[in-house]
Every structure is written in C-alpha cells, then in structure tokens.
Coordinates of C-alpha atoms in Angstrom, one line a residue:
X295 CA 161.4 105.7 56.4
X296 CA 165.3 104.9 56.0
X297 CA 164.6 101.1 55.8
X298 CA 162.7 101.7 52.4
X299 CA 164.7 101.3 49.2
X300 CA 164.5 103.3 46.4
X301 CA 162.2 101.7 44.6
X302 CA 159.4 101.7 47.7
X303 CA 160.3 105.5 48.1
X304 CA 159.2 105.9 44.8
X305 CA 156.2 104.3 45.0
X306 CA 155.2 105.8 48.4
X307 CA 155.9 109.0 46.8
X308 CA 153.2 108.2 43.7
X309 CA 150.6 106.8 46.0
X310 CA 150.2 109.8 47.7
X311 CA 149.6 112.1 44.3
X312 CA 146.6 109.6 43.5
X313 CA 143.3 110.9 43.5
X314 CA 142.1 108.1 46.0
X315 CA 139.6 110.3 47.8
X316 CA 138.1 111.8 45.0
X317 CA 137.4 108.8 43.1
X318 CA 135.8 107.5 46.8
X319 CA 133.3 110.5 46.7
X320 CA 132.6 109.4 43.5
X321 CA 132.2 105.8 43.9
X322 CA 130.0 106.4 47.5
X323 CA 128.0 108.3 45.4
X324 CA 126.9 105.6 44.0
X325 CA 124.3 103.3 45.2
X326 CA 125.4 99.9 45.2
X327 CA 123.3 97.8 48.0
X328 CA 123.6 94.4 47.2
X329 CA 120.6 94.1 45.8
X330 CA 120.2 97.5 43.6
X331 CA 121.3 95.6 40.3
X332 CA 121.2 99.0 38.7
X333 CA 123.4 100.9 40.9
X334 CA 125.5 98.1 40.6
X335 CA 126.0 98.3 37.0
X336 CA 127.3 101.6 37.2
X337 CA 129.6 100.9 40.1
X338 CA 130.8 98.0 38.0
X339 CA 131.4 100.1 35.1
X340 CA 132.7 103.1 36.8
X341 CA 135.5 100.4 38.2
X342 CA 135.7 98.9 35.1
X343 CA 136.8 102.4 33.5
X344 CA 139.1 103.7 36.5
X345 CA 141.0 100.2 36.9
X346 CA 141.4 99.5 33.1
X347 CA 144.2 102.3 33.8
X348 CA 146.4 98.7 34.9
X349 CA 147.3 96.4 31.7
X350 CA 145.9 92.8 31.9
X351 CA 143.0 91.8 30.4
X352 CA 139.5 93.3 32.5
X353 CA 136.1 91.7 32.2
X354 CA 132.9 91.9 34.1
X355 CA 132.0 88.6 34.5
X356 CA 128.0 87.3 35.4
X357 CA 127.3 86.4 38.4
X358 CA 126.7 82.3 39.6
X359 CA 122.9 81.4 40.4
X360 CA 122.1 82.1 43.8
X361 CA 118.9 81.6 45.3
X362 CA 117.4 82.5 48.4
X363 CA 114.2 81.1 51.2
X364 CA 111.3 83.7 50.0
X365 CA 108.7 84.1 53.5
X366 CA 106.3 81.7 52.2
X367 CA 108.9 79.1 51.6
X368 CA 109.8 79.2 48.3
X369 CA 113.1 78.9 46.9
X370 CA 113.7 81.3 44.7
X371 CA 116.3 82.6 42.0
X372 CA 117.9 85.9 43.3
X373 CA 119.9 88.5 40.8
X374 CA 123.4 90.0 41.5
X375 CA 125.6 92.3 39.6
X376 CA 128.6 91.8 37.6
X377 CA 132.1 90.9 39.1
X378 CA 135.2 92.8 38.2
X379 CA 138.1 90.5 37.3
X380 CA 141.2 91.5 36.0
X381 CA 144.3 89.2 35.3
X382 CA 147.5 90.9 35.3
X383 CA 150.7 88.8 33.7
X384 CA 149.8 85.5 34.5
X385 CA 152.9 84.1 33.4
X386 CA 155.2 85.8 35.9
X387 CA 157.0 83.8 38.3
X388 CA 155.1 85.1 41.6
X389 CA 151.4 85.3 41.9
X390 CA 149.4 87.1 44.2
X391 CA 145.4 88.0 44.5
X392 CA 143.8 91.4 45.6
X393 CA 140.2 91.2 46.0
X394 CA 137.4 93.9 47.4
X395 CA 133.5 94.3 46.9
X396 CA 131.3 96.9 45.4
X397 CA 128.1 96.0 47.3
X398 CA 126.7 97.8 50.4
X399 CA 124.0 97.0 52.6
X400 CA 122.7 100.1 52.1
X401 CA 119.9 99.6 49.6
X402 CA 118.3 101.6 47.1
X403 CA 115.3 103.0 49.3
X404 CA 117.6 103.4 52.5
X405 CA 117.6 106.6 53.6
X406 CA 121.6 106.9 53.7
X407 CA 122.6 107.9 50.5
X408 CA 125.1 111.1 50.4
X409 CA 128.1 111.6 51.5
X410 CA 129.0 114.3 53.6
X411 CA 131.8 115.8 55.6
X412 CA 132.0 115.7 59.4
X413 CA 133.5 118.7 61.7
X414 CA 136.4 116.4 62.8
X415 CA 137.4 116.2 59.3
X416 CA 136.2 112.6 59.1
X417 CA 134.0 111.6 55.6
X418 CA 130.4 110.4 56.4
X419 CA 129.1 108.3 53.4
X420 CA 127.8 105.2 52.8
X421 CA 130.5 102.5 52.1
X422 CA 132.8 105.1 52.4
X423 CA 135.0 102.6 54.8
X424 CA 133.3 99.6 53.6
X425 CA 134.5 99.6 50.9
X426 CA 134.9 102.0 48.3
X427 CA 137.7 103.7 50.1
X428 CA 139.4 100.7 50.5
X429 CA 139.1 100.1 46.2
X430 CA 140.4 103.5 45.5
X431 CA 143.5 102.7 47.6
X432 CA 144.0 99.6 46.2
X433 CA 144.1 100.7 43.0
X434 CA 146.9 103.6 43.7
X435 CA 149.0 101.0 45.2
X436 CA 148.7 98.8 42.1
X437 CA 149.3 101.6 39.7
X438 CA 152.3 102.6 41.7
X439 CA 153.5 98.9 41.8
X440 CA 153.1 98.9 37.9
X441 CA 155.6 102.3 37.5
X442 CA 158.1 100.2 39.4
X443 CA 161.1 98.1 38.0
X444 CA 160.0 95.3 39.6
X445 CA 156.9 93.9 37.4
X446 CA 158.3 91.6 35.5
X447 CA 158.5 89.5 38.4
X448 CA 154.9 89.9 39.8
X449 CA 151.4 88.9 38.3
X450 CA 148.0 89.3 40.1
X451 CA 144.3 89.0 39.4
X452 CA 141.7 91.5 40.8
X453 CA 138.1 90.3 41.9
X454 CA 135.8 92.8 43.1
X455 CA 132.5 91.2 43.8
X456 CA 128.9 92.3 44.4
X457 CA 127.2 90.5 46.7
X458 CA 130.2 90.4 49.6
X459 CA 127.5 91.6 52.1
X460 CA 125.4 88.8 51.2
X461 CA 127.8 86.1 51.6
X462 CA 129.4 86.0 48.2
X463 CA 127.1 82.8 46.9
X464 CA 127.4 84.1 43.5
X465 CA 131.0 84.9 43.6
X466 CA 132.8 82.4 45.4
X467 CA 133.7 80.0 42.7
X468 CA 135.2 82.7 40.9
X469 CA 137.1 84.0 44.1
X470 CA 138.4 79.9 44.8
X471 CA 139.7 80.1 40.9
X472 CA 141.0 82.9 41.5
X473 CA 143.4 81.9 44.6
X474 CA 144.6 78.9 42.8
X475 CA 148.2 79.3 42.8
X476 CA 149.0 82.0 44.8
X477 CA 151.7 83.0 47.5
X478 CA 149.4 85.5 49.1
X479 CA 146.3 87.5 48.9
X480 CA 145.3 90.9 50.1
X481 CA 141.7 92.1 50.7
X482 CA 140.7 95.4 51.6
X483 CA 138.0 95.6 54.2
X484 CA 138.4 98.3 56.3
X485 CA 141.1 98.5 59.4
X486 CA 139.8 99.6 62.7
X487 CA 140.3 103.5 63.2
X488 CA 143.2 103.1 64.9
X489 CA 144.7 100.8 62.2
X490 CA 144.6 97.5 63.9
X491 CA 143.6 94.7 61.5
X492 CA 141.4 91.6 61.6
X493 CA 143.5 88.1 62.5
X494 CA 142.1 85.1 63.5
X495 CA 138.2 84.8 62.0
X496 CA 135.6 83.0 63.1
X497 CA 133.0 81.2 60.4
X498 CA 129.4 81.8 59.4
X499 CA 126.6 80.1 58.5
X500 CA 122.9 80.7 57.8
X501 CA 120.0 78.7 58.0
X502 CA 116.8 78.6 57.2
X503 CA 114.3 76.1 58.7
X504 CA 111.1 76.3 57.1
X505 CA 108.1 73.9 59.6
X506 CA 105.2 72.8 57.9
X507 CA 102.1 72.4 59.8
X508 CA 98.1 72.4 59.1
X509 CA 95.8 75.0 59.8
X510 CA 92.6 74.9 61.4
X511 CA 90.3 77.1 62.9
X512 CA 91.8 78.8 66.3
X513 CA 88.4 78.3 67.9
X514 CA 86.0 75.2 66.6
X515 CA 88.6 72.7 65.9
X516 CA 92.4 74.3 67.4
X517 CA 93.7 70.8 68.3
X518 CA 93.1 69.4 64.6
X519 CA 96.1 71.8 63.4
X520 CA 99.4 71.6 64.3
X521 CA 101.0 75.3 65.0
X522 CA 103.8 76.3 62.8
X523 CA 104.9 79.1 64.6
X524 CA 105.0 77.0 68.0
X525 CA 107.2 74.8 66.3
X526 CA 109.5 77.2 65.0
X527 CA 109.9 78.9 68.3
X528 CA 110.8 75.7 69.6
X529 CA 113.2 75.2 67.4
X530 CA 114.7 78.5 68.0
X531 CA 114.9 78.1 71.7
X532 CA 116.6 74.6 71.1
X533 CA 119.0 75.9 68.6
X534 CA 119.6 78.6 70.9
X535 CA 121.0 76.1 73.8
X536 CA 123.8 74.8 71.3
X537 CA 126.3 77.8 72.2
X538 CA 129.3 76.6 73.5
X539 CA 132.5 78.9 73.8
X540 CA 133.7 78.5 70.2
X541 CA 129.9 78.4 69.0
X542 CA 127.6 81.8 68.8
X543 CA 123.7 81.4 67.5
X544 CA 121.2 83.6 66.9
X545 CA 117.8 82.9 66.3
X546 CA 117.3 86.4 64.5
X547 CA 113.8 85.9 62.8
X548 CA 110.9 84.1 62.2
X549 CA 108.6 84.4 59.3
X550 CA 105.1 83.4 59.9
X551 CA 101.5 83.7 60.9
X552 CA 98.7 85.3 59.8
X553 CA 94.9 86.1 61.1
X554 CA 94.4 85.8 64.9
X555 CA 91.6 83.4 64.2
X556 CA 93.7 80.3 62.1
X557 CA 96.1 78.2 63.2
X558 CA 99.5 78.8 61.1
X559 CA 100.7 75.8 59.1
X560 CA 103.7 78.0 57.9
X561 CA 106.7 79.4 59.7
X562 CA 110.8 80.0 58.7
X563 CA 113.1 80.0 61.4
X564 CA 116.2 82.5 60.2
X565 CA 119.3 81.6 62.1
X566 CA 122.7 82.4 62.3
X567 CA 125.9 80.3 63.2
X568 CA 129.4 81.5 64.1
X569 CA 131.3 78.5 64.3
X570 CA 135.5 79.4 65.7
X571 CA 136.5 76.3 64.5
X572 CA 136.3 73.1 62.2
X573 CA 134.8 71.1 65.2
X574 CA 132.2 73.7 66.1
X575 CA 130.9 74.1 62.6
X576 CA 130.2 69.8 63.6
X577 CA 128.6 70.9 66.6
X578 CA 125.9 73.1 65.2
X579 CA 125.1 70.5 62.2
X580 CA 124.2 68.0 64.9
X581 CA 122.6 70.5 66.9
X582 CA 120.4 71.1 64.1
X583 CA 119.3 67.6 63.0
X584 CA 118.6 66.8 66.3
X585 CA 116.6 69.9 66.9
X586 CA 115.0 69.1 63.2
X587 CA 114.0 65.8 64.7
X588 CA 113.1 66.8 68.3
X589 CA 110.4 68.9 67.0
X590 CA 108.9 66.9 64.3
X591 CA 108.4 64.8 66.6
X592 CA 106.7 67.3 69.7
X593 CA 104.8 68.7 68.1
X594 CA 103.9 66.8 64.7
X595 CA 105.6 69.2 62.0
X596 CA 107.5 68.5 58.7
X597 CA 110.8 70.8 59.1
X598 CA 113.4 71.6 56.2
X599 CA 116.2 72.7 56.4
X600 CA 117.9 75.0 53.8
X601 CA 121.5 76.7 54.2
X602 CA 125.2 75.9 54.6
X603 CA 128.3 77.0 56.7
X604 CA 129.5 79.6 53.3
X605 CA 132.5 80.9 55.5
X606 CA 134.6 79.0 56.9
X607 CA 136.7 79.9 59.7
X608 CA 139.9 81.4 59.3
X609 CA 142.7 80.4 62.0
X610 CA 146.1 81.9 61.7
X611 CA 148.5 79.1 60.6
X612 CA 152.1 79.8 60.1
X613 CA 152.1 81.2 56.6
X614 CA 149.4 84.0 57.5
X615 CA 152.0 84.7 60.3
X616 CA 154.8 85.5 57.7
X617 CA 152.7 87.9 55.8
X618 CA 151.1 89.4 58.7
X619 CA 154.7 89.8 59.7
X620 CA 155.6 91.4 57.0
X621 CA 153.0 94.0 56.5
X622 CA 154.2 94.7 59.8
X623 CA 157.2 95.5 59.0
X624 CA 156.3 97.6 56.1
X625 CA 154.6 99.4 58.5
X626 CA 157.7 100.1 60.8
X627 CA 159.6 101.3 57.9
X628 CA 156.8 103.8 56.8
X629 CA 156.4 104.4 60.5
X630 CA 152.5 103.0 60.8
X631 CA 152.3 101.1 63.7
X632 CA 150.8 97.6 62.5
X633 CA 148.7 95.4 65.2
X634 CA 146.2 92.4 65.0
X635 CA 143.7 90.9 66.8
X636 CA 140.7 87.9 66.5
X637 CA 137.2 89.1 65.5
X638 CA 134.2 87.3 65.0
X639 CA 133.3 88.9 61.6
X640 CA 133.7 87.2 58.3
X641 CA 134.2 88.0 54.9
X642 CA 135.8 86.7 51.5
X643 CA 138.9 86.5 53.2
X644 CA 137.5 83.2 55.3
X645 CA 137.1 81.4 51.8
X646 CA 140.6 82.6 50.5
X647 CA 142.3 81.3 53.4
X648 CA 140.3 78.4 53.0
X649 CA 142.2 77.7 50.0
X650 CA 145.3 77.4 51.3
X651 CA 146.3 80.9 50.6
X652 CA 147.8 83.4 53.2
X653 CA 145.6 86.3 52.9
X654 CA 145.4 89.9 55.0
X655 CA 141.8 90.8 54.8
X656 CA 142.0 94.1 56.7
X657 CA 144.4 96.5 54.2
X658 CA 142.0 98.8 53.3
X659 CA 141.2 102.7 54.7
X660 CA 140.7 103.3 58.7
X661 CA 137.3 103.9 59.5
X662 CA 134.1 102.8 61.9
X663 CA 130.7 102.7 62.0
X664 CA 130.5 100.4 58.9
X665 CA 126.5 99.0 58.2
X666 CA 125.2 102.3 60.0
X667 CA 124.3 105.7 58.6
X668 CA 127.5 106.8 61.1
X669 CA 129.7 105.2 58.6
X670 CA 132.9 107.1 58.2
X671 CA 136.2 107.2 56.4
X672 CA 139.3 108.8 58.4
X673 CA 140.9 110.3 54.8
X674 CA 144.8 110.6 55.9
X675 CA 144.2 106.7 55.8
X676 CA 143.9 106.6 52.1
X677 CA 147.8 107.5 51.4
X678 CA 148.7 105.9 54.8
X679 CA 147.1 102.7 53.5
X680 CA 147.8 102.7 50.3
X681 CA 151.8 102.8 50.7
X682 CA 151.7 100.1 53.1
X683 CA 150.1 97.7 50.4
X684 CA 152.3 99.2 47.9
X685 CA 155.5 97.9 49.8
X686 CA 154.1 94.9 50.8
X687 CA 152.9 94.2 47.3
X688 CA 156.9 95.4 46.2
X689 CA 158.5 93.0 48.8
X690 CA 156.3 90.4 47.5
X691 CA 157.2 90.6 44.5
X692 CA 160.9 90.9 45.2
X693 CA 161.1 87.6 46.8
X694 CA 160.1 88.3 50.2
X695 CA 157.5 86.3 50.6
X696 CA 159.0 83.0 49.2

C-alpha cells in the first residue's frame, strides 16, 4: 500500500477495527422485505441509531404514494417504510451522495429468515450481501472519513431507502433531490464474489395490461362473451416478438380466470421490459400501443395499460469512466484488484446517473446468491470494501475528482 498517504493509511487502519460484521448479523436479523412495514421500522430505526454516530442532521422521512395493479384490477395505494436521510455539511465546497436500501425481497412469511454460518467460512443470511453488509461498510468508511483532516472540504447526504427491491416508486424523488449538485455518487449493492463491479446498465420497466372482456356462459351462449384471458395471451405472445438485441421481455404472469364453466371478462398481463438504450425504451412503447390496439381489435377487448420505464438505462459516459478509474486505482494502491463489466440488472444507481451524476453502484461487500435462500456474504470483504470507499471517498474530497 506505499501509494497511500498518510491520511488513507489512517483511515484503512480505522476501517478495519469497525464492527462491520457484527452490526450485519444484527441488521440480517432483521426482517425487512419490502413490504414487512414492521420489520422495516425497526431496521430504520436500528440505522437511524448506529448512523447518528456521523454529525449532520438524520431524519426518517415518509415515504411518496405508490400504488400498485391489485388482480382484479384495481389500483390501489401500497405502504412502504421510512427512508433514512442524512445531510452532512452541506456547505462544503465538494459534494458527494452515498445511497443503499434496507428492503429485501425476502418477506415476513418467507421461510429464510436466520442467518447462519457456512463451512467455507462464508455468512448465509438473508440480505446479508444485499444489502445490509454493504450499509455496515459504508458506514465505517464514513466514520473513518470523518476522523480524517480532510472534512472540511467534503459534504454528503445519505439515502437509504425501503422499497429498492420494488423499484424505489416511493423513493425516487427524494433520491433525484438528493443528487442535485453532486460530483459523484456511490451506492453499495453488492460486487460479484470475485470483486468485479457492475458498469454499463440496462433499464427496466413494468407493465401491467389489464383486458376487459364480457362473460358468458362457456356452454349455452360461449360466442356472446369475449375471453379475457385469450386476449391477454395474445398480447403476451405479441409483446413477446418485440425483443430485439438491445430489448429483453418477459411476459412473466397473467392474472385471470375463474370457473371452467364462464367465460373470463378479466385478465392482467404482468410484463417486464429491459430496454439497453434510450431508443429501445421507444421501441417497447410502440410495441405496446400497437399490441394494445391489435388486440382490441381481434378479439373485441378494452385493454389498459398501467406502468412506466422507472429505471432508466445507465451507459458509461466519460465522467463514470473517471470515477470508475479511480476506484480502480484505489484499489491498486490497497492491492484489490478492481474490474467492471455490463449487466443487465438495475437499481437506484440507473436513476442517479440519470441525473447527471457519476455514480459506482457496486461498492458494497462480495457476495452471490442474492434473492435466494443461498444468499451469502464473503466477510474479509467488509474491511476489503470498506477501505476502498474510504480512499475513494478521501481522494474525492481532496480534489481528485474535480
């Protein structure tokens, strides 16, 4: 580590006295699927306590209205936790934004809900990777940013969200406020196991098409109804053709039906888009409208359509070079190899860069796994991790990054 200075050595050496992986067994321990609004309280105040150790002013902050297409198509209000935001010297000359999620996917009834330690030494727990290891590392990297001399310089807002794993609809005003106005932006979803990060992202976007037909009796009078569920299925297999090379869909669900003996006059279509690119995202809206219109027309159905394109894709311009580049070369100097590659995943990262911001979404633990019950934490990652954000967050703020 001989290209570190002083002040980096010192705050590699506080990092790794931090009790990172003891406040993640504590944190996994914790049930905080997305929509367990109780286990999310206590996440959010357990964060709340452990992160009020850095100065700034804290606040859990209520989440945006959010609704969501119920199976008998109905639009419907949807609750989410509390979002942990805390602004750090907003008056310093350099700005930056570190943001992570409490949520899981793993809800209050699912069957994964302890942590527990594997032969190999790896830690088995759910959102061990994803993320609670990545929040306790972030926060030893910020407390051993504020022991440095350099903090007069730097000021930075924290946003944890709940409902990341959701698609952040009740958070993402509050995480475009929040990159207003700075140089860069870190996010901590996991690294691969072998450290590699995400580049490049693709977008997302989710749909729901809800086809309104009429009943009537499957037997005496079949033809004086007009099948929902036909129509649906039609408009998944028409949907379906739109994939191009920069365009994925998936017709994942349909919602429907009922007694063999009645014609269905209901059915939701649930579809997903992955867009690589601006022009893509224009494909798949004219893809739908036209599927929309082809099948009204077939087969004599009403369709609506409900959804949006929430993440947008995230190419690498120039600026996410530089500070890819140079948590790279932190790396070298603390001797962790740092690579990148494209993924088709999303996450709040997607909106930051959409902003304008240069953002690294991919600085927190090494693990795998991540949405299963294998989900596991590699927990030599935590220091590892942890001193490469503190020296990137050190050079930032030492005018590297201007």
């Amino acid at each position: 580590m001989t290209g570190l200075s002083s002040i980096e050595q010192a705050a590699v050496e506080r990092v790794a006295q931090a009790p990172m992986l003891a406040r993640t067994e504590a944190w996994t321990a914790i049930n905080s699927g997305t929509r367990n609004l109780a286990g999310l309280a206590t996440i959010a105040d357990a964060l709340a306590d452990a992160f009020s150790a850095l100065p700034g002013h804290l606040a859990l902050v209520d989440p945006a209205p959010a609704e969501s297409m119920t199976s008998d198509g109905r639009v419907e209000s949807i609750g989410h936790g509390r979002h942990l935001h805390l602004a750090v010297r907003p008056e310093a000359p350099i700005q930056m934004l570190l943001t992570g999620h409490m949520d899981t996917v793993f809800g209050a009834d699912h069957p994964f809900q302890t942590g527990r330690w594997l032969d190999d030494g790896r830690f088995n727990a759910p959102g061990a990777a994803d993320m609670k290891g990545g929040l306790a590392l972030m926060l030893a990297a910020l407390e051993a940013v504020e022991a440095s001399p350099l903090t007069a310089q730097l000021g930075y807002e924290v946003l944890i969200n709940s409902d990341e794993e959701t698609g952040s609809f009740s958070s993402r005003a509050l995480i475009e406020g929040a990159a207003r106005g700075k140089v860069a932006a870190l996010t901590y979803e996991p690294a691969l196991p072998d450290g590699t990060l995400a580049g490049a992202r693709g977008g997302t976007g989710n749909f729901s098409l809800v086809v309104h037909g009429r009943s009537a009796h499957a037997g005496r009078n079949p033809d004086d109804g007009r099948n929902a569920l036909v129509a649906a299925a039609a408009l998944a297999v028409r949907l379906a053709e739109a994939k191009t090379a920069g365009l994925t869909v998936n017709p994942a669900r349909i919602d429907g039906g009922g007694p063999n003996n009645v014609v269905p006059d209901l059915a939701i279509l649930r579809i997903n888009f992955r867009p690589r690119d601006e022009w893509s995202i224009a494909i798949a809206k004219a893809a739908i409208e036209r599927a929309a219109s082809d099948v009204m027309a077939s087969h004599d159905v009403r369709v609506e359509v409900h959804g949006s394109f929430n993440r947008p894709p995230k190419p690498l311009d120039s600026s996410a070079e530089r500070l890819f580049g140079l948590v790279r070369d932190a790396g070298a100097d603390l001797g962790i190899p740092v690579a990148w590659k494209d993924t088709g995943g999303v996450c709040d990262g997607n909106n930051i860069a959409a902003c304008g911001v240069p953002v690294v979404d991919t600085m927190g633990a090494r693990g795998g796994a991540i949405h299963s019950a294998e989900e596991f934490l590699i927990p030599e990652s935590l220091p590892e991790r942890a001193a490469l954000s503190a020296v990137t967050i050190l050079r930032i703020a030492n005018g590297a990054f201007a």
